[in-house]
Coordinates of C-alpha atoms in Angstrom, one line a residue:
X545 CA 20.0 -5.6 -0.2
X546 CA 21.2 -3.3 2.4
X547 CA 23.6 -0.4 2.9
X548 CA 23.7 3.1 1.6
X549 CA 26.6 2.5 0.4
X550 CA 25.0 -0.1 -2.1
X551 CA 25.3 0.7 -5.7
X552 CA 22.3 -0.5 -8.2
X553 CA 22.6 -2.0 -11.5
X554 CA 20.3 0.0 -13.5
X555 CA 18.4 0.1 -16.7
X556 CA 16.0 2.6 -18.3
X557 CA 13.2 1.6 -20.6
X558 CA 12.5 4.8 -22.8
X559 CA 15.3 7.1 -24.0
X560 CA 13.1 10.1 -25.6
X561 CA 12.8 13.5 -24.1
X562 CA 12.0 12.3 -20.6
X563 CA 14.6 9.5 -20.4
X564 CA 16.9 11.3 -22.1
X565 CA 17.1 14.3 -19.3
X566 CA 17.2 10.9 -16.8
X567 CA 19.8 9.0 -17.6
X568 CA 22.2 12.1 -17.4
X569 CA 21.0 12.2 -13.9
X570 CA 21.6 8.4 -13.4
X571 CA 25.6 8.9 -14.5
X572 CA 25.7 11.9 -12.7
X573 CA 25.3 9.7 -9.2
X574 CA 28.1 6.5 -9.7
X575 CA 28.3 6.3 -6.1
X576 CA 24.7 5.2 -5.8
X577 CA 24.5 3.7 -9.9
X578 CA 25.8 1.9 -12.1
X579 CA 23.7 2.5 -15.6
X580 CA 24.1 -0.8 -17.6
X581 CA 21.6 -0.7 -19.9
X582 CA 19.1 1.1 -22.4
X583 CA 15.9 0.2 -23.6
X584 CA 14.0 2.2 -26.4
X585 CA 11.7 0.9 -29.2
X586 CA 13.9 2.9 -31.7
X587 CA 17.4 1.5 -32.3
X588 CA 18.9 4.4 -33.1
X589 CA 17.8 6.0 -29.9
X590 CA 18.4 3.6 -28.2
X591 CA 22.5 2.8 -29.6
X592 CA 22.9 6.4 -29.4
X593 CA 21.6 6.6 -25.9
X594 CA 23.5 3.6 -25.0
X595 CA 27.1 4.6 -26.9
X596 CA 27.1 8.1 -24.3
X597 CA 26.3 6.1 -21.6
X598 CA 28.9 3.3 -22.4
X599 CA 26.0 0.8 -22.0
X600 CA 24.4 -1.7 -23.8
X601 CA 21.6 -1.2 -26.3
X602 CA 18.4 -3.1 -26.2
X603 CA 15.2 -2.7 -28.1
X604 CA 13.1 -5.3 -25.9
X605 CA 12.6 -4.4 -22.4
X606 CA 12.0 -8.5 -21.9
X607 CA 15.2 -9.2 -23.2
X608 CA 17.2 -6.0 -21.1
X609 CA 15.2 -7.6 -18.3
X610 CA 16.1 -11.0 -18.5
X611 CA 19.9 -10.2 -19.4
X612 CA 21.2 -8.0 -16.9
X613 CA 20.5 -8.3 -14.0
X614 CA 19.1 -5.2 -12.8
X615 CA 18.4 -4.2 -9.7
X616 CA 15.9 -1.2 -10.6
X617 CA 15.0 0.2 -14.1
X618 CA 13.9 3.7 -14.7
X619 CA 10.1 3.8 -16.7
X620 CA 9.8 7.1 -18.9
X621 CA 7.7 5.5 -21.5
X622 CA 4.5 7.0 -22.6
X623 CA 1.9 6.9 -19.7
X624 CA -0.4 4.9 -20.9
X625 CA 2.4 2.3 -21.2
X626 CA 3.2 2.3 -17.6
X627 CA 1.2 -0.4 -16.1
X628 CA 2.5 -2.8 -19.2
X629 CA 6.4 -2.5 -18.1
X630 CA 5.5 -2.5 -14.2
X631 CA 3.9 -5.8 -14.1
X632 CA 6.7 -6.8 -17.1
X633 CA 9.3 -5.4 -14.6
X634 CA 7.7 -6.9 -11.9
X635 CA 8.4 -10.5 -13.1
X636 CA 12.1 -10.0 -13.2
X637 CA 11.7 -8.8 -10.1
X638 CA 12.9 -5.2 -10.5
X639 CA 12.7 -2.8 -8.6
X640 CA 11.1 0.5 -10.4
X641 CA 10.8 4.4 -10.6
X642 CA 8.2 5.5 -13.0
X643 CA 8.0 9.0 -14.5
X644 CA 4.9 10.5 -14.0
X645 CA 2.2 10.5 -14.2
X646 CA 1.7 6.8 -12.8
X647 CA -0.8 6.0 -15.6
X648 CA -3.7 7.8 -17.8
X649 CA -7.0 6.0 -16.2
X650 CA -7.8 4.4 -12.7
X651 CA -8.2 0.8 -14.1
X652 CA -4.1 1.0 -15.7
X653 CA -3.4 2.6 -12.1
X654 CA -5.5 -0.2 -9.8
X655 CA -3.2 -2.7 -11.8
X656 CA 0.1 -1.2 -10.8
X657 CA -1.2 -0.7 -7.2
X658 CA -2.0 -4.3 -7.2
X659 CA 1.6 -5.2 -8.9
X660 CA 2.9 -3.2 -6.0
X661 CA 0.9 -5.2 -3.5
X662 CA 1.8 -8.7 -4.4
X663 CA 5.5 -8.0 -4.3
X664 CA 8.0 -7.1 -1.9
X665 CA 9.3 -4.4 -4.6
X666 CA 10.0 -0.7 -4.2
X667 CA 7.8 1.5 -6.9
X668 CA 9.0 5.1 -6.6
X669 CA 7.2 8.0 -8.8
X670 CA 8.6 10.5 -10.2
X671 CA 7.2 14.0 -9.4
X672 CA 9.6 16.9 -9.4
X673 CA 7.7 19.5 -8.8
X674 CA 8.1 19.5 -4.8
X675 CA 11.6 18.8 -5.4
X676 CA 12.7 21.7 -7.2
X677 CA 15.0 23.7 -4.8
X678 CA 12.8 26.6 -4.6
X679 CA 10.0 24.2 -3.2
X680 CA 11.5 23.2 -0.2
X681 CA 12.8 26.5 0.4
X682 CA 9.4 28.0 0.4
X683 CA 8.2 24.8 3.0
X684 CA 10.6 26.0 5.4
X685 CA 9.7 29.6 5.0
X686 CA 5.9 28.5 5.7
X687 CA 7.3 26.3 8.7
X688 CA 8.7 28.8 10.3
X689 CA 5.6 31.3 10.1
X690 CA 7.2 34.3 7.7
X691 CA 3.7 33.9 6.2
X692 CA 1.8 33.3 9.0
X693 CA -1.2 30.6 8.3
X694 CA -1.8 29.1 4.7
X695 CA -5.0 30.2 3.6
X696 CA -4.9 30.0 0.1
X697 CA -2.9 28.1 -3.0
X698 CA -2.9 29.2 -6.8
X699 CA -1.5 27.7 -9.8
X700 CA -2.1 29.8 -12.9
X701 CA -0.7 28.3 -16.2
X702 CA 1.1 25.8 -14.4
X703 CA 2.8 22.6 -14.8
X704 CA 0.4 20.3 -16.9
X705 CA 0.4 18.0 -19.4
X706 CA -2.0 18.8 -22.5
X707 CA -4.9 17.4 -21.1
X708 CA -4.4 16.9 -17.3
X709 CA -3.1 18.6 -14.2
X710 CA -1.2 16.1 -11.6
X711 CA 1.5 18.2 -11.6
X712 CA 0.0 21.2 -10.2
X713 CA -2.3 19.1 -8.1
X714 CA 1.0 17.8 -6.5
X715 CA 2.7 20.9 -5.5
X716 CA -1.0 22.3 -4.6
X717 CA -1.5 19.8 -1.8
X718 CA 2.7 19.9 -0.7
X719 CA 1.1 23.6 0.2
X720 CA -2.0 23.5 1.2
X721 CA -0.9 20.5 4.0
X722 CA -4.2 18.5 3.3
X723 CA -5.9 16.8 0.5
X724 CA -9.2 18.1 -1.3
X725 CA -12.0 17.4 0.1
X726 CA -14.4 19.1 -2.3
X727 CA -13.8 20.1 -6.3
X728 CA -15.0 22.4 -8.7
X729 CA -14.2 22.7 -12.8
X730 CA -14.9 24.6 -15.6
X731 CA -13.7 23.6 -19.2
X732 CA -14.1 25.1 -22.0
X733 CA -13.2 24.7 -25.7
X734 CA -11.7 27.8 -27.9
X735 CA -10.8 27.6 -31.5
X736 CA -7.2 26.2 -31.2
X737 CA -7.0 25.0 -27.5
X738 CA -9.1 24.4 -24.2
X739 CA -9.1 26.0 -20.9
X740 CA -9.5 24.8 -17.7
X741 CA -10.8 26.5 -14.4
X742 CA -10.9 24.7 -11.3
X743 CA -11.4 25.8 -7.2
X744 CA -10.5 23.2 -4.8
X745 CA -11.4 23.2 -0.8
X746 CA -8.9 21.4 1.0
X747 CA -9.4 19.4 4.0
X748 CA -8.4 22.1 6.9
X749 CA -9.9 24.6 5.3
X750 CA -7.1 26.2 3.1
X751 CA -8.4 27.1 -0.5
X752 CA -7.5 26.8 -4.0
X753 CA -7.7 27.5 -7.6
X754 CA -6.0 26.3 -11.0
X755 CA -6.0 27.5 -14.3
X756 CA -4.1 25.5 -17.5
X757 CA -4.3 25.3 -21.1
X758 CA -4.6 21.8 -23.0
X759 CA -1.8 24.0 -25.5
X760 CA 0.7 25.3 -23.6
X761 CA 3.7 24.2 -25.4
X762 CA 2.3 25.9 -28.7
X763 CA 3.8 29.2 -29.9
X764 CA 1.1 31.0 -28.4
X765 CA 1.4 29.9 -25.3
X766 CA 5.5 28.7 -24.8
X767 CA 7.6 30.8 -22.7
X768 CA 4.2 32.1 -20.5
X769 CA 4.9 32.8 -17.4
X770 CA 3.9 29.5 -15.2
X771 CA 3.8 30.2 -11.3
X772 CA 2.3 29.3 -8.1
X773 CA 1.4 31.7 -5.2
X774 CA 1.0 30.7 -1.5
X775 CA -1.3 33.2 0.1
X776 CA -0.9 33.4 3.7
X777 CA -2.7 35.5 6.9
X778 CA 0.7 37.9 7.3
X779 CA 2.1 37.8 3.5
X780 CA 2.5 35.3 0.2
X781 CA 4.9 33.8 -1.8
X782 CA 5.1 33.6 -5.5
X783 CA 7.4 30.4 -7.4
X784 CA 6.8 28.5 -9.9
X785 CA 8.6 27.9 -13.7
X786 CA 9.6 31.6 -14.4
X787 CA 11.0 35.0 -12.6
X788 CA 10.1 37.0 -9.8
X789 CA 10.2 34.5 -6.9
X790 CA 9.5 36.3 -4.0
X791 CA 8.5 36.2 -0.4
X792 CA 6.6 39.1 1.4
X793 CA 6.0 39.4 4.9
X794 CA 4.5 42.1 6.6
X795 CA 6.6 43.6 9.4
X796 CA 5.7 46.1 12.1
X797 CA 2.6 47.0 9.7
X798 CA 4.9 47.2 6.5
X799 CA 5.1 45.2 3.8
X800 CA 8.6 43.9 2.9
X801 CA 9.4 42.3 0.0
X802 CA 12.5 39.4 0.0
X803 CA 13.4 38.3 -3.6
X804 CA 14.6 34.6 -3.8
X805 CA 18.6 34.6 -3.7
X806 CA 21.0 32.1 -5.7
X807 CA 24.6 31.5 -4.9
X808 CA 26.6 29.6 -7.7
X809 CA 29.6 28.1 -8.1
X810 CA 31.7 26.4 -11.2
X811 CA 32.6 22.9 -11.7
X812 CA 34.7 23.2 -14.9
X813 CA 32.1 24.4 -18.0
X814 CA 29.3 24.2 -15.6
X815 CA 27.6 25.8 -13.0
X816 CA 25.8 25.2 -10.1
X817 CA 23.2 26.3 -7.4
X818 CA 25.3 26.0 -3.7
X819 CA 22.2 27.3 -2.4
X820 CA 19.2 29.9 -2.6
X821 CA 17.6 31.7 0.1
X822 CA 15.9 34.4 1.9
X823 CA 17.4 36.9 3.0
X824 CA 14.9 37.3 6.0
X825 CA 15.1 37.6 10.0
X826 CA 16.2 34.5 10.5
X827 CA 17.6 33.3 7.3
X828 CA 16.0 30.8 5.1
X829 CA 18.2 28.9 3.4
X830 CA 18.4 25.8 0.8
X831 CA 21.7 23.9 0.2
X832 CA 21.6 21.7 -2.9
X833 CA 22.6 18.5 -1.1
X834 CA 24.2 17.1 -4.4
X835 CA 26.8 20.1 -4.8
X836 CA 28.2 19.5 -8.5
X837 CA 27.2 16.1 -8.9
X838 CA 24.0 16.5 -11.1
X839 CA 23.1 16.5 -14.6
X840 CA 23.5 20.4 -16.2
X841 CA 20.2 22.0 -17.8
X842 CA 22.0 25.0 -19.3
X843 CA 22.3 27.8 -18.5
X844 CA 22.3 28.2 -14.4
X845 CA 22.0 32.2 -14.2
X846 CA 19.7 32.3 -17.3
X847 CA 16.2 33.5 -16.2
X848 CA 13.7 31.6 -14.4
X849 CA 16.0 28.4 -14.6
X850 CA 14.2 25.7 -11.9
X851 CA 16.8 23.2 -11.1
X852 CA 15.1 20.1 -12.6
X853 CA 18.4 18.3 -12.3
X854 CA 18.6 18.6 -8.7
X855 CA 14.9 17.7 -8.3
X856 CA 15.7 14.5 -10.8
X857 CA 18.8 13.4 -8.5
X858 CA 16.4 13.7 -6.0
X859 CA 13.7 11.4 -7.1
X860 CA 16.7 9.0 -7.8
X861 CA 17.9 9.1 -4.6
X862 CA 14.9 8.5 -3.3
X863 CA 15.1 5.4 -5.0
X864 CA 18.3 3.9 -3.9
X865 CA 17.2 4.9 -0.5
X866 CA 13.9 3.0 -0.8
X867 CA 16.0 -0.4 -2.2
X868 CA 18.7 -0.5 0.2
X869 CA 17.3 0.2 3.2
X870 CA 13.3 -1.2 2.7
X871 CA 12.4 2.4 3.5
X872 CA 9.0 4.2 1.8
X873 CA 8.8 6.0 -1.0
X874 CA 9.1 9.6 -0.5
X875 CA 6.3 9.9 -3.4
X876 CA 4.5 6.6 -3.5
X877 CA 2.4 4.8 -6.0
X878 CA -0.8 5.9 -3.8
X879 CA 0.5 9.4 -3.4
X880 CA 0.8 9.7 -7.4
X881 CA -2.4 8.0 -7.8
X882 CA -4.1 10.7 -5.7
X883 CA -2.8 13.1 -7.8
X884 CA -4.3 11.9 -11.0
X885 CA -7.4 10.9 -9.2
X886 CA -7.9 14.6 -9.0
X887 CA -7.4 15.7 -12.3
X888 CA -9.8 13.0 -13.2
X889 CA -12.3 15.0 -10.7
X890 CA -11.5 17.7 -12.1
X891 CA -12.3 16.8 -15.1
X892 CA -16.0 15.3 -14.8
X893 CA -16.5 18.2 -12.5
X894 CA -16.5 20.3 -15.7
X895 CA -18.0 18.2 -18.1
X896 CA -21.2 17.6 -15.6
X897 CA -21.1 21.2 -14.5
X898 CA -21.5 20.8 -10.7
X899 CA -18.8 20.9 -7.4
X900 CA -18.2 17.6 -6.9
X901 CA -16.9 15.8 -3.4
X902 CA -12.7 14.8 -3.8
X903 CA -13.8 11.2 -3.8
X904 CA -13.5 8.6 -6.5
X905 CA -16.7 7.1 -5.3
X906 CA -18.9 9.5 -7.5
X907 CA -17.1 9.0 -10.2
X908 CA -18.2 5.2 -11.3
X909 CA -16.2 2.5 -13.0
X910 CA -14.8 4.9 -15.8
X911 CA -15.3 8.5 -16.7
X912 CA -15.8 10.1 -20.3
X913 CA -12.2 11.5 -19.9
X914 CA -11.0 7.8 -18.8
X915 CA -13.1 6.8 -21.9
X916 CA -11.5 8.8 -24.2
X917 CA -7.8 7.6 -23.0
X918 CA -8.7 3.7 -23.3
X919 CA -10.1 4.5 -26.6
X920 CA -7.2 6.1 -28.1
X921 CA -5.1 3.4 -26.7
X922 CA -7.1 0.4 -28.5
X923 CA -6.5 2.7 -31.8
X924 CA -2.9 3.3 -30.7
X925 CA -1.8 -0.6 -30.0
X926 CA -4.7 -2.7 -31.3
X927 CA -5.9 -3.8 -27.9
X928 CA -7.8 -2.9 -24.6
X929 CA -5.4 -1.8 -22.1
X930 CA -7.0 -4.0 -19.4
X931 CA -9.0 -6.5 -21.3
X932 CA -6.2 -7.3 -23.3
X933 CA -3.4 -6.9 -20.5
X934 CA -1.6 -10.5 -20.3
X935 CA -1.2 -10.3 -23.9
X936 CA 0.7 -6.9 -24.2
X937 CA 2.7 -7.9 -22.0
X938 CA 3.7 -11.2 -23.2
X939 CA 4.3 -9.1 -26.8
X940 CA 6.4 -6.5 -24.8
X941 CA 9.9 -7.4 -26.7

């Protein structure tokens, strides 16, 4: 399959809350798309999902697979079901993105890397962190020295799941320009939630620190602000999931503050970004490549909104790009794996309360955190993920 002109049959296996904001995304791009089909264990979900999208309705991912064709399929099942659909997926010989993170625990992650492997298919993660337009944005501003050197990178409260931080490891090392070379944590356990501390030290010699709460999404906790600061030898930028995005620079021995800028435009009921920018010496500018072909998240001018839908077209793009042309990945199944690999270091850091070296070497064939995922999966579907992995799949639908 060649030709960026190309346009994919596509499927998606999961229409909850994460497929849901996806297959908007997927319609949104009919030049690169066409959305056939819609998986999801629920059929009402699924016929619902399916009737907006003027697609057919499956509950069985083996039989979605087997009848249509596809020539990629978008994953946004729970993770620990990840490395079950890839290998199903795999034997139709579809191409994939998964949602991330790529799985919960290195042994459901070594089986997707080995899927990957044996096949000649394109496996594209989906991490939208990095993608987000403020992101790139901020890369060029780094690029072209407004900051001077990165010396520092800081996620407080930031993107997260409950009980993990690949998200914020992600956009950490997009910064930072290196992996982690050595890792610190510090967990501990409140009334209601836990906390987690961590200080990372990065391979050329940049610094870092997280901070996240296994309950952000509860009342307590929803509508924090989340952000990330880029510390650099001449100034420091703040962006991340809220307000007050801003560079500063120091010029001629004065600081100078530069707010991020958004320029909008309508496309019927909806708005969209054109661009944002920097209104600095020279100009630093992002142009959302997409223009009003995306998927709307509300409100454009409302407060800290982060352009998920541009980052999701994206990731999707990224795709297409990936099938029709053999390219790479722009965020590969080894690039998410890293990712998780860390929080997983992070993780045993804390509960053996000592820095430990970024490598997966110390770590041994499974961690008590890894433990504790595999164990609620056997109570969750009945089985060992691993153990037990020729027979979920063969049950899959």
């Amino acid at each position: 399959m060649s030709g960026a002109s190309t346009r994919l049959r596509m499927g998606v296996i999961g229409a909850g809350r994460r497929g849901s904001e996806h297959i908007p995304s997927v319609l949104a791009l009919p030049d690169l798309f066409d959305l056939v089909a819609i998986c999801d264990l629920s059929p009402g979900v699924a016929e619902k999902a399916a009737a907006r999208a003027e697609a057919h309705a499956y509950t069985s991912p083996r039989e979605m697979l087997a009848q249509e064709k596809l020539d990629a399929v978008v994953i946004t099942t729970p993770r620990e079901t990840h490395h079950l659909l890839v290998t199903l997926a795999a034997q139709f010989g579809v191409n994939m993105f998964v949602e991330a993170p790529l799985a919960s625990t290195r042994a459901m992650m070594n089986v997707i890397a080995e899927v990957e492997a044996r096949s000649n298919l394109k496996i594209v993660v989906g991490e939208q962190m990095w993608r987000r337009p403020s992101e790139p944005l901020n890369r060029q501003a780094i690029a072209a020295g407004l900051i001077g050197e990165v010396i520092r990178v800081t996620s407080f409260y930031g993107p997260s799941g409950s009980d993990s931080c690949h998200h914020s490891m992600a956009l950490m090392r997009h910064y930072a320009g290196a992996d982690v070379v050595e890792i610190q944590g510090m967990r501990h356990p409140f009334q209601a939630e836990t906390w987690t501390q961590g200080f990372l030290k990065y391979g050329n010699g940049v610094i870092g620190s997280i901070t996240y709460t296994s309950n952000w999404l509860a009342p307590i906790r929803r509508g924090h602000p989340r952000f990330l600061s880029i510390e650099g030898t001449n100034g420091f930028i703040i962006t991340g999931d809220g307000p007050g995005h801003t560079l500063r620079r120091v010029e001629d021995g004065i600081p100078r503050d530069y707010p991020k800028q958004m320029e909008l435009a309508r496309d019927g009921n909806h708005e969209y970004l054109v661009r944002c920018y920097y209104d600095t010496d020279p100009l630093m500018e992002y142009r959302n490549p997409f223009g009003p072909h995306i998927a709307h998240d509300g409100d454009a001018r409302s407060e800290g909104h982060i352009f998920d839908e541009i980052a999701r077209a994206s990731e999707l793009q990224s795709l297409h790009h990936a099938v029709t042309t053999d390219g790479a990945p722009d965020y590969s199944v080894a690039q998410a794996r890293r990712d998780m690999e860390l929080s997983i270091l992070l993780a045993e850091s804390a509960r053996r309360g000592t820095p430990l070296p970024a490598s997966v070497d110390v770590l041994g064939p499974e961690t008590a955190w890894e433990r504790e995922q595999n164990e609620q999966f056997r109570q969750t579907y009945g089985a060992d993920p691993i153990q037990d992995l020729d027979r979920l799949v063969a049950h899959l639908g």
